[in-house]
Coordinates of C-alpha atoms and ligand atoms in Angstrom, one line a residue:
M101 CA -0.4 -7.9 -19.8
I102 CA 1.1 -5.6 -17.2
R103 CA 4.7 -6.4 -16.5
M104 CA 5.6 -6.5 -12.8
F105 CA 9.0 -6.5 -11.3
L106 CA 8.7 -8.2 -7.9
T107 CA 11.6 -8.2 -5.4
G108 CA 11.7 -10.9 -2.7
A109 CA 10.5 -13.9 -4.7
S110 CA 12.1 -16.3 -2.2
G111 CA 10.6 -14.5 0.8
F112 CA 7.5 -15.4 2.8
L113 CA 5.3 -12.7 1.2
G114 CA 6.8 -12.5 -2.2
W115 CA 6.8 -16.2 -2.8
N116 CA 3.1 -16.5 -1.8
F117 CA 2.2 -13.5 -3.9
C118 CA 3.9 -15.0 -7.0
R119 CA 2.2 -18.4 -6.4
L120 CA -1.2 -16.8 -6.0
F121 CA -1.1 -14.2 -8.8
A122 CA 1.4 -15.4 -11.4
K123 CA -1.4 -15.2 -14.0
E124 CA -2.6 -11.7 -13.1
W125 CA 0.6 -10.0 -14.2
E126 CA 3.6 -10.9 -16.3
I127 CA 5.9 -11.3 -13.2
F128 CA 9.6 -11.0 -13.3
A129 CA 10.8 -11.7 -9.8
C130 CA 14.2 -11.6 -8.1
Y131 CA 15.7 -13.5 -5.2
N132 CA 19.2 -13.1 -3.7
N133 CA 20.6 -16.0 -1.7
H134 CA 17.8 -18.5 -2.1
R135 CA 17.1 -19.6 -5.7
V136 CA 13.4 -20.3 -6.3
S137 CA 11.5 -21.4 -9.3
I138 CA 7.8 -20.6 -9.5
E139 CA 5.4 -21.6 -12.3
N140 CA 4.6 -18.8 -14.7
V141 CA 7.2 -16.5 -13.1
L142 CA 10.5 -15.6 -14.5
A143 CA 12.8 -15.5 -11.5
C144 CA 16.4 -14.4 -11.5
R145 CA 19.1 -13.5 -9.0
V146 CA 19.6 -9.8 -8.3
D147 CA 21.3 -8.3 -5.2
I148 CA 19.2 -5.2 -4.8
S149 CA 21.9 -3.7 -2.5
D150 CA 24.1 -3.4 -5.6
F151 CA 22.8 -0.5 -7.6
A152 CA 24.5 -1.6 -10.8
E153 CA 22.8 -5.0 -10.6
L154 CA 19.5 -3.5 -9.7
K155 CA 19.6 -1.0 -12.5
E156 CA 20.6 -3.6 -15.1
A157 CA 17.7 -5.8 -14.0
F158 CA 15.3 -2.9 -14.1
T159 CA 16.4 -1.7 -17.6
T160 CA 16.3 -5.2 -18.9
I161 CA 12.9 -6.1 -17.5
K162 CA 11.3 -2.6 -18.4
P163 CA 8.5 -3.1 -15.8
D164 CA 5.2 -1.3 -15.9
I165 CA 5.0 -1.6 -12.1
V166 CA 7.3 -2.6 -9.2
L167 CA 6.2 -4.5 -6.1
H168 CA 9.0 -4.3 -3.5
T169 CA 8.7 -7.0 -0.8
A170 CA 12.5 -7.8 -0.4
A171 CA 13.8 -6.7 2.9
A172 CA 16.1 -7.6 5.8
S173 CA 13.0 -8.4 7.8
Q174 CA 14.4 -9.6 11.1
P175 CA 14.6 -6.7 13.6
N176 CA 17.3 -8.4 15.8
W177 CA 19.5 -9.0 12.7
C178 CA 19.1 -5.4 11.6
Q179 CA 20.0 -4.1 15.1
E180 CA 23.2 -6.1 15.0
N181 CA 24.0 -5.3 11.4
P182 CA 23.2 -1.6 11.0
T183 CA 25.2 -1.0 7.8
A184 CA 24.2 -4.2 5.9
S185 CA 20.5 -3.8 6.9
K186 CA 20.5 -0.1 5.9
K187 CA 21.8 -1.1 2.4
I188 CA 18.8 -3.4 1.9
N189 CA 16.0 -1.7 3.7
L190 CA 16.7 1.9 3.0
D191 CA 19.3 2.5 0.3
A192 CA 18.0 -0.2 -2.1
T193 CA 14.4 1.0 -1.5
I194 CA 15.4 4.6 -2.4
N195 CA 17.3 3.4 -5.5
L196 CA 14.3 1.3 -6.7
A197 CA 11.9 4.2 -6.0
G198 CA 14.2 6.5 -8.0
L199 CA 14.3 4.1 -11.0
C200 CA 10.5 4.0 -10.8
A201 CA 10.3 7.8 -10.7
D202 CA 12.6 8.1 -13.7
A203 CA 10.5 5.7 -15.6
S204 CA 7.2 7.2 -14.4
I205 CA 5.8 3.9 -13.2
P206 CA 4.1 3.1 -9.9
F207 CA 6.1 1.8 -6.9
I208 CA 4.5 -0.4 -4.3
F209 CA 6.4 -0.8 -1.0
T210 CA 5.6 -3.2 1.8
S211 CA 6.3 -1.5 5.1
T212 CA 5.4 -2.6 8.6
D213 CA 3.2 -2.0 11.7
L214 CA 6.5 -1.6 13.6
V215 CA 6.8 2.0 12.5
F216 CA 4.7 2.8 15.6
D217 CA 6.0 2.8 19.2
G218 CA 3.1 0.6 20.5
L219 CA 1.9 3.1 23.2
N220 CA -1.3 4.5 21.5
P221 CA -3.0 1.8 19.6
P222 CA -4.9 1.3 17.3
Y223 CA -2.9 3.2 14.7
N224 CA -4.5 4.5 11.5
E225 CA -2.7 6.0 8.5
K226 CA -2.7 9.5 10.1
S227 CA -1.1 8.4 13.4
S228 CA 2.4 9.7 14.0
V229 CA 5.2 7.2 13.5
S230 CA 7.8 6.6 16.2
P231 CA 10.0 3.5 15.5
L232 CA 11.7 1.8 18.4
N233 CA 14.3 -0.2 16.6
L234 CA 16.7 0.1 13.6
Y235 CA 14.6 -2.1 11.3
A236 CA 11.5 0.0 12.0
E237 CA 13.6 3.2 11.6
Q238 CA 14.9 2.1 8.2
K239 CA 11.3 1.3 7.0
T240 CA 10.1 4.6 8.3
L241 CA 12.8 6.5 6.5
A242 CA 12.2 4.6 3.3
E243 CA 8.5 5.5 3.5
E244 CA 9.5 9.2 3.9
K245 CA 11.8 9.1 0.9
I246 CA 9.2 7.4 -1.3
R247 CA 6.6 10.0 -0.4
A248 CA 9.1 12.8 -1.2
S249 CA 10.3 11.4 -4.5
L250 CA 7.3 9.7 -6.2
N251 CA 4.0 10.9 -7.5
S252 CA 2.7 7.4 -8.0
Y253 CA 3.3 5.2 -5.0
L254 CA 1.5 2.8 -2.7
I255 CA 2.9 2.0 0.8
C256 CA 1.2 -1.0 2.4
R257 CA 1.9 -1.3 6.1
M258 CA 1.8 -5.0 6.7
P259 CA 0.9 -6.6 10.1
L260 CA 2.4 -9.8 11.6
M261 CA 1.7 -12.5 9.0
F262 CA 1.4 -16.3 9.5
G263 CA 1.2 -19.2 7.1
Y264 CA 3.3 -21.4 4.8
P265 CA 6.5 -19.5 4.0
G266 CA 7.4 -21.3 0.7
P267 CA 10.5 -23.4 0.1
A268 CA 13.1 -20.8 1.1
A269 CA 11.7 -18.5 3.8
N270 CA 10.7 -19.0 7.5
N271 CA 7.7 -18.1 9.6
F272 CA 7.1 -18.4 13.3
I273 CA 4.2 -20.8 12.7
Q274 CA 6.6 -23.5 11.6
Y275 CA 8.4 -23.2 15.0
F276 CA 5.0 -23.4 16.8
F277 CA 4.1 -26.4 14.7
N278 CA 7.3 -28.3 15.4
E279 CA 7.3 -27.6 19.2
M280 CA 3.6 -28.5 19.5
S281 CA 4.1 -31.7 17.5
K282 CA 6.9 -32.8 19.8
G283 CA 4.8 -31.9 22.9
E284 CA 7.6 -29.4 24.0
K285 CA 6.7 -26.6 26.3
L286 CA 6.2 -23.4 24.3
K287 CA 6.6 -20.0 26.0
L288 CA 5.0 -17.2 24.0
F289 CA 4.6 -13.5 24.6
S290 CA 1.3 -12.6 26.1
D291 CA 2.1 -8.8 26.4
E292 CA 2.8 -7.9 22.8
Y293 CA -0.1 -7.3 20.5
R294 CA -0.6 -6.9 16.8
T295 CA -3.4 -7.4 14.3
P296 CA -2.2 -10.5 12.4
V297 CA -3.4 -11.9 9.2
S298 CA -2.5 -15.0 7.2
V299 CA -0.1 -14.4 4.3
L300 CA -2.9 -15.4 1.9
T301 CA -5.1 -12.6 3.3
A302 CA -2.2 -10.2 3.1
C303 CA -1.5 -11.1 -0.6
K304 CA -5.2 -10.7 -1.5
G305 CA -5.1 -7.3 0.3
L306 CA -2.0 -6.2 -1.7
K307 CA -3.6 -7.4 -5.0
L308 CA -6.8 -5.5 -4.2
M309 CA -4.9 -2.2 -3.5
I310 CA -2.6 -2.3 -6.6
G311 CA -4.0 0.0 -9.2
R312 CA -7.0 0.9 -7.0
F313 CA -5.4 2.9 -4.2
A314 CA -2.5 5.4 -4.0
G315 CA -0.8 6.6 -0.8
T316 CA -0.3 4.8 2.5
I317 CA -2.7 2.1 3.7
H318 CA -2.9 -0.4 6.6
L319 CA -3.5 -4.0 5.8
G320 CA -4.1 -5.3 9.4
G321 CA -6.6 -8.0 10.4
I322 CA -9.8 -7.5 12.3
E323 CA -8.6 -8.9 15.6
R324 CA -5.9 -7.9 18.0
A325 CA -3.9 -10.9 19.2
S326 CA -0.7 -11.8 21.1
R327 CA 1.6 -14.6 20.0
Y328 CA 0.4 -16.5 23.0
E329 CA -3.2 -16.2 21.8
L330 CA -2.1 -17.2 18.3
G331 CA -0.4 -20.3 19.8
L332 CA -3.6 -21.3 21.7
L333 CA -5.6 -20.8 18.6
M334 CA -3.2 -23.0 16.6
K335 CA -3.3 -25.7 19.3
D336 CA -7.1 -25.8 19.2
V337 CA -7.4 -25.6 15.4
F338 CA -4.6 -28.1 14.7
G339 CA -5.8 -30.4 17.5
F340 CA -2.5 -30.5 19.4
K341 CA -4.1 -31.8 22.6
T342 CA -1.0 -32.3 24.6
A343 CA 0.8 -29.1 23.6
L344 CA 2.0 -27.1 26.6
I345 CA 1.7 -23.4 25.9
E346 CA 2.7 -20.9 28.6
P347 CA 2.5 -17.1 28.6
C348 CA 5.6 -15.1 29.1
S349 CA 6.5 -11.4 29.0
H350 CA 8.8 -9.8 26.4
D351 CA 10.8 -8.6 29.4
D352 CA 11.7 -12.2 30.2
I353 CA 13.7 -12.6 26.9
P354 CA 16.2 -9.8 26.3
M355 CA 16.7 -9.1 22.6
P356 CA 18.9 -6.7 20.6
A357 CA 15.9 -4.9 19.0
K358 CA 13.5 -3.1 21.3
R359 CA 9.9 -4.3 20.7
P360 CA 6.7 -2.2 20.9
L361 CA 3.9 -3.5 23.1
D362 CA 0.9 -3.0 20.9
V363 CA 1.1 -2.0 17.3
S364 CA -2.5 -3.0 16.4
L365 CA -3.5 -1.4 13.1
D366 CA -6.8 0.4 12.4
S367 CA -7.3 -0.8 8.9
S368 CA -10.8 0.7 8.3
L369 CA -9.6 2.6 5.3
A370 CA -8.7 -0.7 3.6
F371 CA -11.9 -2.3 4.8
S372 CA -13.8 0.6 3.1
V373 CA -12.3 -0.2 -0.3
G374 CA -13.1 -4.0 0.0
Y375 CA -10.3 -5.5 2.0
D376 CA -12.1 -8.2 4.0
P377 CA -10.0 -10.3 6.3
L378 CA -11.7 -13.3 7.9
P379 CA -11.7 -13.9 11.7
L380 CA -8.4 -15.3 12.8
R381 CA -9.8 -18.7 13.6
K382 CA -11.1 -19.0 10.0
Q383 CA -7.7 -18.0 8.6
M384 CA -6.0 -20.5 10.8
E385 CA -8.5 -23.2 9.7
E386 CA -7.6 -22.4 6.0
I387 CA -4.0 -23.1 6.9
E388 CA -4.9 -26.3 8.7
N389 CA -7.1 -27.4 5.7
S390 CA -4.3 -26.8 3.2
K391 CA -2.1 -29.2 5.2
K392 CA 0.9 -27.1 4.2
F393 CA 2.7 -25.1 6.9
N394 CA 6.2 -26.3 6.9
H395 CA 8.8 -27.5 4.4
E396 CA 8.3 -31.2 5.0
Ligands
NAP505 N1 6.7 -11.4 7.9 C1 6.0 -10.5 8.6 O1 5.2 -10.9 9.5 C2 6.0 -9.0 8.2 C3 5.3 -8.1 9.1 C4 5.3 -6.7 8.7 C5 6.0 -6.3 7.6 N2 6.7 -7.2 6.8 C6 7.3 -6.7 5.5 O2 6.8 -7.5 4.5 C7 7.8 -7.6 3.5 C8 8.0 -9.1 3.2 O3 8.5 -9.7 4.4 P1 8.8 -11.3 4.4 O4 8.4 -11.8 5.7 O5 8.4 -11.9 3.2 O6 10.4 -11.3 4.4 P2 11.4 -12.6 4.2 O7 10.7 -13.8 4.3 O8 12.5 -12.4 5.2 O9 12.0 -12.4 2.7 C9 12.9 -11.4 2.4 C10 13.2 -11.4 1.0 O10 14.1 -10.4 0.7 C11 15.1 -10.9 -0.2 N3 16.3 -10.1 0.0 C12 17.0 -9.8 1.1 N4 18.1 -9.1 0.8 C13 18.2 -9.0 -0.5 C14 19.1 -8.5 -1.4 N5 20.2 -7.9 -1.0 N6 18.8 -8.5 -2.7 C15 17.7 -9.1 -3.2 N7 16.8 -9.7 -2.4 C16 17.0 -9.6 -1.0 C17 15.3 -12.3 0.3 O11 16.0 -13.0 -0.7 P3 16.9 -14.3 -0.4 O12 16.3 -15.1 0.7 O13 16.9 -15.1 -1.7 O14 18.3 -13.8 0.0 C18 13.9 -12.7 0.5 O15 13.3 -13.1 -0.8 C19 9.0 -6.9 4.0 O16 9.0 -5.6 3.5 C20 8.8 -6.9 5.5 O17 9.5 -5.7 6.0 C21 6.7 -8.5 7.1

């Protein structure tokens, strides 16, 4: 069985990936602050920003492949903590890529749609990058370093993802759920667009690409949507009849990290190799049917 080293086991994407595919690979996964235990996965604590710790984990595990989902994933936090976020998003990624290069094994990196400035959507893999905030800049630089240092790499640019985040992470859908359950007014951006998918779709897309595709690929959904539209869809699918959802502009809420207006991805390359996201409503219905979207 192929041995995978997965970073970010306690994160939204990494936890779901482990849960779905623990039997496809022999997975050794690491978390940092949030200890998790996942059936059929050997999970341990590794601070990837500490090179000695990372190297020790790598040489002990002796992986055949690395899937790197760990990140400082909140753009506002990265903007306010440039040194700490660089250590995680850029330095640790370069170090991990270097270890993979030395061991001649494939490296899979989860990047982001935010590498684009949002002015010329939709973006395909050949579109020029132009990050607007520090988080996106760190991910962009990490991509460049990976391309320069590895022969065997896969960079998957992930879109906005929604769904159950696992026991340790967070996802905006929990906030939507809580506010709608309470009947509180929810103001959501109606002028920021992305091509969201559920985390289950994203994990299936990642699995499909591993071993089948090399290079850079977009794993966006088939529909463009704002958070306001996602909120309305959730209200309808979950039956929150009294929920009050109002549109707002991202200019109304000043934030440390600048946000692009429309980073919709053109994912036709992935579609051509079998990635097949369902319509957003169907994906939201899958979440509703699972009755699992928050930690309670
Ligand atoms: N969520 C989205 O909508 C979205 C959209 C586009 C791209 N992405 C990308 O997709 C990937 C997964 O994102 P996500 O939403 O799953 O992120 P997340 O929920 O914030 O999880 C981040 C993970 O990284 C780990 N981590 C952070 N610092 C670490 C360190 N120093 N050492 C070891 N582990 C560390 C965290 O561990 P602890 O919690 O245990 O500390 C956690 O497991 C990231 O590359 C992100 O940039 C996400």
